[in-house]
Short mmCIF file of C-alpha atoms in Angstrom, two decimals:
data_model
loop_
_atom_site.label_atom_id
_atom_site.label_comp_id
_atom_site.label_asym_id
_atom_site.label_seq_id
_atom_site.Cartn_x
_atom_site.Cartn_y
_atom_site.Cartn_z
CA MET A 1 34.94 -4.31 -83.11
CA THR A 2 31.16 -4.63 -83.43
CA LEU A 3 29.49 -1.39 -82.37
CA ASP A 4 25.92 -0.69 -81.38
CA PRO A 5 24.34 0.79 -84.55
CA ARG A 6 23.23 3.75 -82.43
CA THR A 7 26.85 4.66 -81.57
CA PRO A 8 27.16 8.36 -82.44
CA VAL A 9 29.90 9.69 -84.70
CA LEU A 10 30.99 13.10 -85.87
CA VAL A 11 31.04 12.92 -89.67
CA GLY A 12 31.19 16.47 -91.02
CA VAL A 13 32.88 19.75 -90.09
CA ALA A 14 33.10 23.15 -91.75
CA GLN A 15 34.45 26.62 -90.97
CA PHE A 16 34.08 30.05 -92.59
CA VAL A 17 35.75 33.43 -92.19
CA ASP A 18 35.16 36.75 -93.96
CA ARG A 19 38.10 39.15 -93.81
CA ASP A 20 37.47 41.10 -96.99
CA SER A 21 33.84 42.11 -97.55
CA ALA A 22 33.08 45.83 -97.72
CA PRO A 23 30.82 47.44 -95.08
CA GLY A 24 27.26 46.24 -95.58
CA GLU A 25 28.23 43.33 -97.86
CA GLY A 26 28.91 40.61 -95.28
CA LEU A 27 26.58 37.68 -94.78
CA SER A 28 23.71 37.69 -92.32
CA PRO A 29 24.01 35.20 -89.45
CA GLN A 30 21.40 32.96 -91.10
CA ASP A 31 23.24 32.94 -94.42
CA MET A 32 26.62 32.42 -92.77
CA MET A 33 25.40 29.38 -90.84
CA ALA A 34 23.61 27.97 -93.89
CA ARG A 35 26.91 28.19 -95.75
CA VAL A 36 28.83 26.14 -93.16
CA ALA A 37 25.88 23.75 -92.79
CA ARG A 38 26.06 22.87 -96.49
CA ALA A 39 29.84 22.53 -96.26
CA ALA A 40 29.66 20.23 -93.20
CA ILE A 41 27.13 18.04 -95.01
CA ALA A 42 29.42 17.88 -98.05
CA ASP A 43 32.42 17.11 -95.81
CA ALA A 44 30.70 13.94 -94.56
CA GLY A 45 31.36 12.34 -97.95
CA GLY A 46 27.96 10.72 -98.46
CA ASP A 47 25.02 11.81 -100.59
CA PRO A 48 24.42 15.49 -99.62
CA ALA A 49 20.73 15.42 -100.58
CA ALA A 50 20.07 12.25 -98.60
CA ILE A 51 21.97 13.55 -95.58
CA THR A 52 20.10 16.85 -95.66
CA SER A 53 16.76 15.03 -95.80
CA ALA A 54 17.80 12.86 -92.84
CA ILE A 55 18.58 15.76 -90.48
CA ASP A 56 16.08 15.51 -87.64
CA ALA A 57 17.51 18.23 -85.36
CA ILE A 58 19.31 21.53 -85.94
CA VAL A 59 20.95 23.11 -82.92
CA VAL A 60 22.34 26.66 -82.97
CA VAL A 61 24.81 28.14 -80.49
CA ARG A 62 23.45 31.37 -79.01
CA LEU A 63 24.63 34.54 -80.76
CA PHE A 64 25.99 37.61 -78.98
CA GLN A 65 22.90 39.51 -80.17
CA ASP A 66 20.88 37.32 -77.78
CA SER A 67 23.53 37.29 -75.04
CA GLY A 68 23.01 40.89 -73.96
CA PHE A 69 24.78 42.71 -76.82
CA GLY A 70 21.68 43.81 -78.75
CA ALA A 71 20.52 43.25 -82.33
CA PRO A 72 20.64 46.55 -84.26
CA PHE A 73 19.62 44.89 -87.54
CA GLY A 74 16.72 42.81 -86.22
CA ARG A 75 16.18 39.53 -84.42
CA GLN A 76 15.19 36.08 -85.55
CA ASN A 77 12.83 33.99 -83.44
CA ASN A 78 14.11 30.66 -84.80
CA LEU A 79 17.62 30.60 -86.24
CA PRO A 80 17.59 26.80 -86.70
CA HIS A 81 14.49 27.18 -88.88
CA GLY A 82 16.29 29.86 -90.89
CA ILE A 83 19.11 27.40 -91.59
CA ALA A 84 16.71 24.57 -92.39
CA ARG A 85 14.79 26.70 -94.88
CA ARG A 86 17.99 27.71 -96.67
CA ILE A 87 19.47 24.21 -96.98
CA GLY A 88 16.21 22.36 -97.65
CA ALA A 89 16.06 20.39 -94.40
CA SER A 90 12.94 19.50 -92.43
CA PRO A 91 14.07 18.80 -88.85
CA ARG A 92 11.43 17.88 -86.30
CA ARG A 93 13.43 19.62 -83.57
CA MET A 94 15.00 23.09 -83.66
CA VAL A 95 17.04 24.14 -80.62
CA TYR A 96 18.73 27.39 -79.55
CA GLY A 97 21.49 26.88 -77.01
CA PRO A 98 22.25 28.79 -73.80
CA VAL A 99 24.91 31.45 -73.21
CA GLY A 100 28.48 30.29 -72.70
CA GLY A 101 31.66 29.50 -74.58
CA ASN A 102 31.40 25.95 -73.20
CA THR A 103 28.25 25.25 -75.21
CA PRO A 104 29.66 23.86 -78.50
CA GLN A 105 31.32 20.93 -76.74
CA MET A 106 28.48 20.63 -74.22
CA LEU A 107 25.93 20.47 -77.03
CA ALA A 108 28.00 17.96 -78.98
CA THR A 109 28.18 15.71 -75.92
CA ARG A 110 24.48 16.12 -75.17
CA PHE A 111 23.22 15.39 -78.66
CA MET A 112 25.61 12.50 -79.20
CA ARG A 113 24.11 11.02 -76.06
CA GLU A 114 20.61 11.61 -77.47
CA ILE A 115 21.66 9.84 -80.67
CA ALA A 116 22.99 6.93 -78.60
CA ASP A 117 19.67 6.82 -76.73
CA GLY A 118 17.73 6.69 -80.00
CA ALA A 119 16.15 10.14 -79.69
CA HIS A 120 17.82 11.39 -82.89
CA GLU A 121 19.66 9.98 -85.89
CA VAL A 122 21.21 13.02 -87.60
CA VAL A 123 21.93 16.31 -85.82
CA LEU A 124 23.46 19.48 -87.24
CA LEU A 125 25.21 21.90 -84.84
CA ALA A 126 26.03 25.40 -86.08
CA GLY A 127 27.00 28.82 -84.81
CA CYS A 128 28.50 32.11 -85.95
CA GLU A 129 29.18 35.76 -85.19
CA PRO A 130 28.76 38.60 -87.69
CA ILE A 131 30.10 41.35 -85.40
CA ARG A 132 32.65 42.56 -87.96
CA THR A 133 29.96 43.16 -90.58
CA GLN A 134 27.58 44.59 -87.99
CA SER A 135 30.05 47.10 -86.54
CA ARG A 136 31.41 48.17 -89.94
CA ALA A 137 27.90 48.74 -91.28
CA GLN A 138 26.94 50.80 -88.23
CA LYS A 139 30.10 52.89 -88.53
CA ALA A 140 29.32 53.52 -92.23
CA GLY A 141 25.70 54.42 -91.47
CA ILE A 142 24.38 51.40 -93.37
CA THR A 143 21.20 49.67 -92.18
CA LEU A 144 20.97 45.93 -92.77
CA ASP A 145 17.86 43.76 -92.56
CA TRP A 146 18.59 40.57 -90.68
CA ALA A 147 15.18 40.21 -89.05
CA GLU A 148 13.36 36.96 -89.77
CA GLU A 149 10.10 35.61 -88.40
CA SER A 150 9.59 31.85 -88.43
CA PRO A 151 6.27 30.06 -87.86
CA THR A 152 7.37 28.79 -84.44
CA ASP A 153 9.96 29.81 -81.87
CA ALA A 154 13.09 27.72 -81.37
CA GLU A 155 13.24 25.42 -78.37
CA THR A 156 15.61 26.63 -75.67
CA LEU A 157 17.66 24.51 -73.31
CA GLY A 158 17.65 25.04 -69.55
CA ARG A 159 17.67 28.26 -67.56
CA GLU A 160 20.26 30.95 -68.10
CA MET A 161 22.88 31.29 -65.39
CA ARG A 162 23.50 34.60 -63.62
CA PHE A 163 27.26 34.99 -63.50
CA VAL A 164 27.38 38.24 -61.49
CA SER A 165 25.79 39.51 -58.27
CA PRO A 166 24.60 43.14 -57.99
CA HIS A 167 27.41 43.76 -55.50
CA GLU A 168 30.03 42.44 -57.93
CA PHE A 169 28.52 44.42 -60.80
CA ALA A 170 28.73 47.65 -58.80
CA HIS A 171 32.46 47.11 -58.31
CA GLY A 172 33.18 46.47 -62.01
CA ILE A 173 33.13 42.67 -62.06
CA ALA A 174 30.99 42.30 -65.17
CA LEU A 175 32.88 42.60 -68.46
CA PRO A 176 35.35 39.78 -69.09
CA VAL A 177 38.03 42.39 -69.87
CA ASN A 178 37.80 43.42 -66.20
CA VAL A 179 37.62 39.92 -64.70
CA TYR A 180 40.27 37.81 -66.41
CA PRO A 181 43.05 40.27 -65.43
CA LEU A 182 42.11 39.54 -61.81
CA PHE A 183 43.09 35.92 -62.43
CA GLU A 184 46.26 37.02 -64.22
CA ASN A 185 47.59 39.13 -61.37
CA ALA A 186 46.84 36.34 -58.91
CA LEU A 187 48.82 33.97 -61.15
CA CYS A 188 51.76 36.39 -61.18
CA ALA A 189 51.96 36.21 -57.38
CA HIS A 190 51.32 32.46 -57.34
CA TYR A 191 54.23 31.87 -59.72
CA GLY A 192 56.44 34.13 -57.60
CA ARG A 193 57.24 36.41 -60.52
CA ASP A 194 58.01 40.08 -60.74
CA PRO A 195 55.13 41.74 -62.65
CA VAL A 196 57.36 42.79 -65.55
CA ALA A 197 58.78 39.28 -65.87
CA HIS A 198 55.26 37.89 -65.74
CA ARG A 199 54.12 40.13 -68.57
CA GLN A 200 57.06 38.87 -70.61
CA ALA A 201 55.99 35.29 -69.90
CA ILE A 202 52.46 36.11 -71.04
CA GLY A 203 53.87 37.58 -74.23
CA ALA A 204 55.95 34.48 -74.93
CA LEU A 205 52.92 32.24 -74.38
CA MET A 206 50.61 34.19 -76.65
CA ALA A 207 53.22 34.82 -79.36
CA ARG A 208 53.11 31.08 -79.98
CA PHE A 209 49.34 31.39 -80.45
CA THR A 210 49.79 34.13 -83.06
CA GLU A 211 52.13 31.83 -85.02
CA VAL A 212 49.37 29.21 -85.21
CA ALA A 213 46.82 31.83 -86.27
CA ALA A 214 49.16 33.07 -88.99
CA ARG A 215 49.04 29.59 -90.58
CA ASN A 216 45.30 29.07 -90.18
CA PRO A 217 43.23 29.86 -93.30
CA TYR A 218 40.16 30.46 -91.09
CA ALA A 219 41.83 32.98 -88.75
CA GLN A 220 40.40 36.48 -88.64
CA ILE A 221 43.85 38.00 -87.98
CA PRO A 222 46.47 35.66 -89.49
CA VAL A 223 49.43 37.73 -88.26
CA ALA A 224 52.39 36.46 -86.23
CA ARG A 225 53.51 38.92 -83.53
CA SER A 226 56.46 38.93 -81.17
CA ALA A 227 56.09 38.74 -77.40
CA GLU A 228 57.26 42.33 -77.05
CA GLU A 229 54.74 43.51 -79.63
CA LEU A 230 51.93 41.84 -77.72
CA ILE A 231 52.76 43.22 -74.27
CA THR A 232 54.11 46.70 -75.04
CA PRO A 233 51.51 49.47 -74.61
CA THR A 234 51.25 51.72 -77.69
CA ASP A 235 48.58 53.92 -79.23
CA ASP A 236 47.35 50.88 -81.18
CA ASN A 237 47.83 48.42 -78.31
CA ARG A 238 46.67 50.25 -75.21
CA TYR A 239 46.13 48.72 -71.81
CA ILE A 240 42.52 47.59 -71.32
CA GLY A 241 42.72 45.98 -67.88
CA TYR A 242 46.26 45.66 -66.52
CA PRO A 243 48.28 43.59 -67.32
CA TYR A 244 46.42 43.05 -70.62
CA THR A 245 46.94 45.22 -73.65
CA LYS A 246 44.44 45.10 -76.51
CA TYR A 247 46.43 42.34 -78.25
CA LEU A 248 45.92 40.08 -75.21
CA ASN A 249 42.13 40.37 -75.23
CA SER A 250 39.67 38.16 -77.08
CA ASN A 251 38.68 39.66 -80.43
CA MET A 252 34.92 39.55 -80.98
CA PHE A 253 35.00 41.75 -84.11
CA VAL A 254 34.84 38.79 -86.45
CA ASP A 255 32.78 37.28 -89.23
CA GLN A 256 33.18 33.58 -88.50
CA ALA A 257 31.01 30.47 -88.53
CA ALA A 258 31.42 26.75 -87.95
CA ALA A 259 29.21 23.66 -88.14
CA VAL A 260 29.48 20.05 -87.05
CA LEU A 261 27.37 17.12 -88.30
CA LEU A 262 26.61 14.21 -85.95
CA MET A 263 24.80 10.97 -86.67
CA SER A 264 24.40 7.37 -85.55
CA SER A 265 26.70 4.73 -87.01
CA ALA A 266 23.65 3.12 -88.63
CA ALA A 267 22.72 6.39 -90.32
CA ALA A 268 26.32 6.87 -91.43
CA ASP A 269 26.26 3.40 -93.01
CA ARG A 270 22.93 4.05 -94.69
CA LEU A 271 23.96 7.49 -96.00
CA GLY A 272 27.30 6.36 -97.39
CA VAL A 273 29.64 8.15 -94.98
CA PRO A 274 33.14 6.66 -95.36
CA ALA A 275 34.75 5.15 -92.27
CA ALA A 276 37.66 7.59 -92.61
CA LYS A 277 35.30 10.51 -91.98
CA ARG A 278 34.00 9.19 -88.65
CA VAL A 279 35.26 10.62 -85.36
CA PHE A 280 34.16 9.16 -82.03
CA LEU A 281 33.73 10.87 -78.67
CA HIS A 282 35.83 8.80 -76.26
CA GLY A 283 35.33 10.91 -73.13
CA ALA A 284 33.50 14.01 -71.97
CA ALA A 285 32.72 16.08 -68.91
CA ASP A 286 30.79 19.21 -68.00
CA THR A 287 31.68 21.03 -64.78
CA VAL A 288 30.80 24.32 -63.11
CA GLU A 289 32.99 26.41 -60.82
CA LYS A 290 31.61 28.42 -57.92
CA ILE A 291 29.32 30.70 -59.91
CA LEU A 292 30.24 34.08 -58.42
CA VAL A 293 33.81 35.31 -58.79
CA SER A 294 33.71 36.50 -55.18
CA GLU A 295 33.01 32.90 -54.06
CA ARG A 296 36.04 31.30 -55.73
CA LEU A 297 38.48 29.27 -53.69
CA ASN A 298 41.31 31.42 -55.06
CA TYR A 299 42.12 33.22 -58.30
CA TRP A 300 44.99 31.13 -59.63
CA SER A 301 43.39 27.68 -59.87
CA SER A 302 40.20 25.98 -61.03
CA PRO A 303 39.04 22.83 -59.27
CA ALA A 304 36.32 22.45 -61.92
CA ILE A 305 38.86 22.35 -64.75
CA ARG A 306 41.09 19.92 -62.87
CA GLU A 307 38.25 17.52 -62.07
CA GLY A 308 36.50 17.86 -65.42
CA ALA A 309 39.62 17.17 -67.45
CA ALA A 310 40.55 14.22 -65.25
CA HIS A 311 37.05 12.78 -65.58
CA ALA A 312 36.96 13.08 -69.39
CA LEU A 313 40.42 11.56 -69.74
CA ALA A 314 39.59 8.66 -67.40
CA MET A 315 36.42 8.00 -69.38
CA ALA A 316 38.56 7.84 -72.52
CA GLU A 317 41.00 5.51 -70.72
CA THR A 318 43.96 7.83 -71.31
CA ASP A 319 45.82 10.74 -69.78
CA MET A 320 47.34 13.96 -71.12
CA ALA A 321 50.37 12.02 -72.38
CA GLY A 322 47.96 10.18 -74.70
CA ILE A 323 46.61 13.38 -76.26
CA ALA A 324 48.19 14.30 -79.60
CA HIS A 325 46.15 17.40 -80.44
CA MET A 326 44.59 19.91 -78.05
CA ASP A 327 42.83 23.23 -78.02
CA LEU A 328 42.55 25.04 -74.69
CA TYR A 329 40.04 27.87 -74.51
CA SER A 330 42.01 31.08 -74.82
CA CYS A 331 39.82 34.14 -74.40
CA PHE A 332 42.59 35.65 -72.24
CA PRO A 333 46.04 34.33 -71.27
CA SER A 334 44.93 33.49 -67.72
CA ALA A 335 42.37 31.00 -69.06
CA VAL A 336 45.15 29.16 -70.90
CA GLU A 337 47.57 29.25 -67.95
CA ILE A 338 45.05 28.00 -65.41
CA ALA A 339 43.75 25.26 -67.70
CA ALA A 340 47.28 24.11 -68.49
CA ASP A 341 48.21 24.12 -64.80
CA MET A 342 45.13 22.11 -63.85
CA MET A 343 45.87 19.55 -66.58
CA GLY A 344 49.56 19.26 -65.71
CA LEU A 345 50.72 20.84 -68.97
CA ALA A 346 53.76 23.05 -69.43
CA HIS A 347 52.91 26.42 -70.97
CA ASP A 348 55.41 25.64 -73.74
CA ASP A 349 54.27 22.05 -74.31
CA PRO A 350 55.75 21.04 -77.68
CA ARG A 351 52.36 19.74 -78.86
CA GLY A 352 51.00 23.29 -78.62
CA LEU A 353 48.04 24.48 -76.57
CA THR A 354 45.96 25.76 -79.50
CA LEU A 355 44.95 24.43 -82.90
CA THR A 356 43.18 27.58 -84.09
CA GLY A 357 45.48 30.36 -82.88
CA GLY A 358 43.25 31.43 -79.99
CA LEU A 359 40.44 33.90 -79.50
CA PRO A 360 42.59 37.08 -79.63
CA TYR A 361 44.13 36.14 -83.02
CA PHE A 362 42.15 33.38 -84.71
CA GLY A 363 39.05 35.19 -83.51
CA GLY A 364 36.50 35.05 -80.73
CA PRO A 365 33.16 34.33 -82.44
CA GLY A 366 31.13 34.65 -79.27
CA ASN A 367 29.82 31.49 -77.71
CA ASN A 368 30.77 29.50 -80.84
CA TYR A 369 34.59 29.57 -80.70
CA SER A 370 34.94 25.96 -79.57
CA MET A 371 32.92 24.72 -82.55
CA HIS A 372 36.01 25.74 -84.53
CA ALA A 373 38.17 23.88 -82.01
CA ILE A 374 36.10 20.71 -82.50
CA ALA A 375 36.47 21.09 -86.27
CA GLU A 376 40.25 21.44 -85.93
CA VAL A 377 40.53 18.45 -83.58
CA ALA A 378 38.42 16.33 -85.94
CA ALA A 379 40.63 17.29 -88.88
CA ARG A 380 43.82 16.36 -86.98
CA CYS A 381 42.36 13.04 -85.84
CA ARG A 382 41.30 12.17 -89.39
CA ALA A 383 44.77 13.05 -90.67
CA ALA A 384 46.43 10.81 -88.06
CA PRO A 385 43.99 7.92 -87.53
CA GLY A 386 43.90 6.50 -84.03
CA THR A 387 45.33 9.59 -82.32
CA ARG A 388 43.31 11.47 -79.72
CA GLY A 389 42.42 15.15 -79.52
CA LEU A 390 41.16 17.21 -76.58
CA VAL A 391 38.82 20.20 -76.64
CA PHE A 392 38.53 22.36 -73.51
CA ALA A 393 35.72 24.92 -73.76
CA ASN A 394 34.97 27.62 -71.20
CA GLY A 395 32.05 29.92 -70.48
CA GLY A 396 31.55 32.88 -68.16
CA TYR A 397 34.57 33.87 -66.07
CA LEU A 398 36.24 30.45 -65.92
CA THR A 399 32.80 29.37 -64.72
CA LYS A 400 31.34 26.65 -66.98
CA HIS A 401 33.58 24.05 -68.57
CA ALA A 402 33.14 21.35 -71.19
CA PHE A 403 35.68 18.72 -72.20
CA GLY A 404 35.73 16.33 -75.13
CA VAL A 405 38.25 13.63 -76.03
CA TRP A 406 37.91 12.69 -79.72
CA SER A 407 39.45 9.98 -81.92
CA THR A 408 38.83 8.07 -85.13
CA ALA A 409 39.39 4.82 -83.22
CA PRO A 410 35.98 3.09 -83.03
CA ARG A 411 34.72 2.87 -79.46
CA PRO A 412 31.36 2.35 -77.78
CA PHE A 413 29.79 5.59 -76.63
CA PRO A 414 30.71 6.23 -72.97
CA GLU A 415 27.90 5.52 -70.53
CA VAL A 416 29.34 7.50 -67.62
CA ASP A 417 27.54 10.74 -66.70
CA PRO A 418 29.84 13.61 -67.78
CA ALA A 419 28.50 15.75 -64.89
CA ALA A 420 29.54 13.20 -62.24
CA PRO A 421 32.39 15.34 -60.78
CA GLN A 422 30.02 18.18 -59.88
CA ALA A 423 28.87 17.04 -56.43
CA ALA A 424 32.40 17.16 -55.04
CA LEU A 425 32.98 20.58 -56.60
CA ASP A 426 29.79 21.98 -55.08
CA ALA A 427 30.96 20.83 -51.66
CA ILE A 428 34.12 22.99 -51.73
CA PRO A 429 33.62 25.81 -49.18
CA SER A 430 34.01 29.43 -50.23
CA PRO A 431 36.03 31.90 -48.15
CA PRO A 432 34.03 34.10 -45.74
CA PHE A 433 32.81 37.27 -47.46
CA THR A 434 31.39 40.65 -46.46
CA GLU A 435 29.74 43.32 -48.57
CA LYS A 436 30.52 45.98 -45.91
CA PRO A 437 34.24 45.75 -45.12
CA GLU A 438 36.02 48.22 -42.89
CA GLY A 439 39.57 48.54 -41.62
CA ALA A 440 42.97 47.14 -42.50
CA GLY A 441 43.41 44.49 -45.13
CA ARG A 442 45.55 43.42 -48.06
CA ILE A 443 45.13 42.86 -51.77
CA GLU A 444 44.27 39.29 -52.78
CA THR A 445 44.22 40.27 -56.45
CA MET A 446 43.47 43.35 -58.53
CA THR A 447 43.39 44.93 -61.95
CA VAL A 448 43.72 48.52 -63.08
CA VAL A 449 40.93 49.36 -65.51
CA HIS A 450 42.05 51.77 -68.21
CA ASP A 451 40.11 54.35 -70.20
CA ARG A 452 41.69 55.05 -73.60
CA GLY A 453 44.99 53.76 -72.28
CA GLU A 454 44.99 55.79 -69.07
CA PRO A 455 44.47 54.32 -65.57
CA ALA A 456 40.88 54.97 -64.45
CA PHE A 457 40.39 52.90 -61.28
CA ALA A 458 41.45 49.62 -59.75
CA ILE A 459 39.17 46.71 -58.91
CA ILE A 460 40.34 45.16 -55.66
CA ILE A 461 39.55 41.75 -54.26
CA GLY A 462 40.96 41.83 -50.76
CA ARG A 463 41.08 40.13 -47.39
CA LEU A 464 40.55 41.89 -44.10
CA ASP A 465 43.34 41.38 -41.58
CA ALA A 466 40.69 40.49 -39.04
CA GLY A 467 39.36 37.04 -39.83
CA GLU A 468 40.66 36.70 -43.42
CA VAL A 469 37.26 37.85 -44.67
CA ARG A 470 37.16 38.55 -48.41
CA PHE A 471 35.75 41.81 -49.78
CA LEU A 472 35.42 43.85 -52.96
CA ALA A 473 36.46 47.48 -53.35
CA GLN A 474 37.64 50.06 -55.83
CA LEU A 475 40.82 52.11 -55.59
CA ARG A 476 40.38 55.49 -57.23
CA GLU A 477 43.50 57.35 -56.14
CA GLY A 478 47.01 56.12 -56.83
CA CYS A 479 46.01 53.11 -58.91
CA ALA A 480 48.93 53.73 -61.29
CA GLU A 481 51.17 52.64 -58.40
CA LEU A 482 49.87 49.10 -58.92
CA ILE A 483 51.19 48.85 -62.48
CA ASP A 484 54.37 46.80 -62.93
CA ARG A 485 54.88 46.66 -59.16
CA PRO A 486 54.07 43.80 -56.79
CA ALA A 487 50.49 44.39 -55.66
CA VAL A 488 49.17 41.09 -54.29
CA GLY A 489 49.61 41.15 -50.52
CA ARG A 490 50.03 44.94 -50.42
CA PRO A 491 48.37 46.52 -47.35
CA ILE A 492 45.29 48.66 -47.88
CA ARG A 493 42.52 50.21 -45.86
CA VAL A 494 38.90 49.85 -46.90
CA ALA A 495 35.75 51.75 -46.01
CA PRO A 496 32.21 50.54 -46.72
CA GLY A 497 30.27 52.40 -49.38
CA ASP A 498 26.85 52.47 -51.01
CA PRO A 499 27.14 50.69 -53.34
CA VAL A 500 30.95 50.76 -53.86
CA ASN A 501 33.48 50.10 -51.12
CA LEU A 502 36.53 52.33 -51.39
CA ALA A 503 40.12 51.28 -50.72
CA THR A 504 43.27 53.33 -50.16
CA LEU A 505 46.88 52.19 -50.23
CA ALA A 506 48.31 51.85 -46.75
CA GLY A 507 51.96 51.63 -47.53
#
């Protein structure tokens, strides 16, 4: 097959994990990303010096420190420049990505398209999280100096999305540990399971993820755990937001980094990249759910995942049966279950739903997790030439999605707009909603938020009996009655509040 010389290819991948450094001795984010940048360049198999000189864009996935978590050891105004300075590159473009776990795949798709359009020839993508080092240093009273001032600020892409309304925030819909359990309890009712049986199913699903993490040399916690160990509340594994114990939550206390090197086929030829190193993007899509959680169609499905996956697969001229390797975003079990359901996958698919081990066990390096997934898919595709791999990346609260179908089989870069499914998704109507509910209703979904393992309050998404109008409320008395008992559909009464509506159990 004769390809357009501008056809983009992935040619280099690298990952890094630090499990052993003493407090205060871990790498800074700049140094961590420079390390994987050099390794990705070396992985491409050509002349490292020539490849480094040819890099014309460095793109960094946004760190947690710039996603609302704070930077106790100083900020950097241009992380791409910090990488470039360390590896000896001179890119003409330095970009800092937006917030969202979808961004590694979204950025890969975007910059491969820019390579195909002739805007770039060689692009380095990188990201990391140093939260393990940061938290351990703070706990030890050690001050680190990670601040770095570059001559110019990094370019940013687009406007940041507001995932939460003030009304939702007041009711506790803000932290992911409070939101994803809302999806989980809706799934329990949707599957028709008893809550205890559903927790056991969650444990069985995620135990398989721990087994993958235990074999992964880049996992932060390479430990296999049983289903019972994952779901049983103990002093070391307390409930966070029912039904999730600590072991079922994404782990952001990691020191992890990953990088991916992209270039045109012409540049790969010129720079001596072997054909066996080249991985092509066969299909892609980027979709967005209804932004606010309170606007969702329901809490057990995702039209945006269903349509995005179908679009990427159709672009690649395949279906899920043609996918040999896959990594589904796994910040919490509900993200895996919903994605699998929308793609028509069994939760125990023999191919496995993760290549890394998942965010609770492999590690959840902030917005950059799916860069590791891309690296794993690329490695599997190289090892089995001609097979296809799928990356599903997610940002927000099952809000923003990115899909990539990858293979070593040479193929022209797809011309179809990966955002094409969005118009139909935007047209889906949301249920009627009120911020001032009053009267009889029932629970649509809920979670019991825990404080140090003890029930604190319940977040309720409900429907009024009159008119099926959706509302938000908190339950502050008797919330322990919702644990391990059927709750969805249970009658409640709700009274409007300022700013929090209050619910009581009605029976």
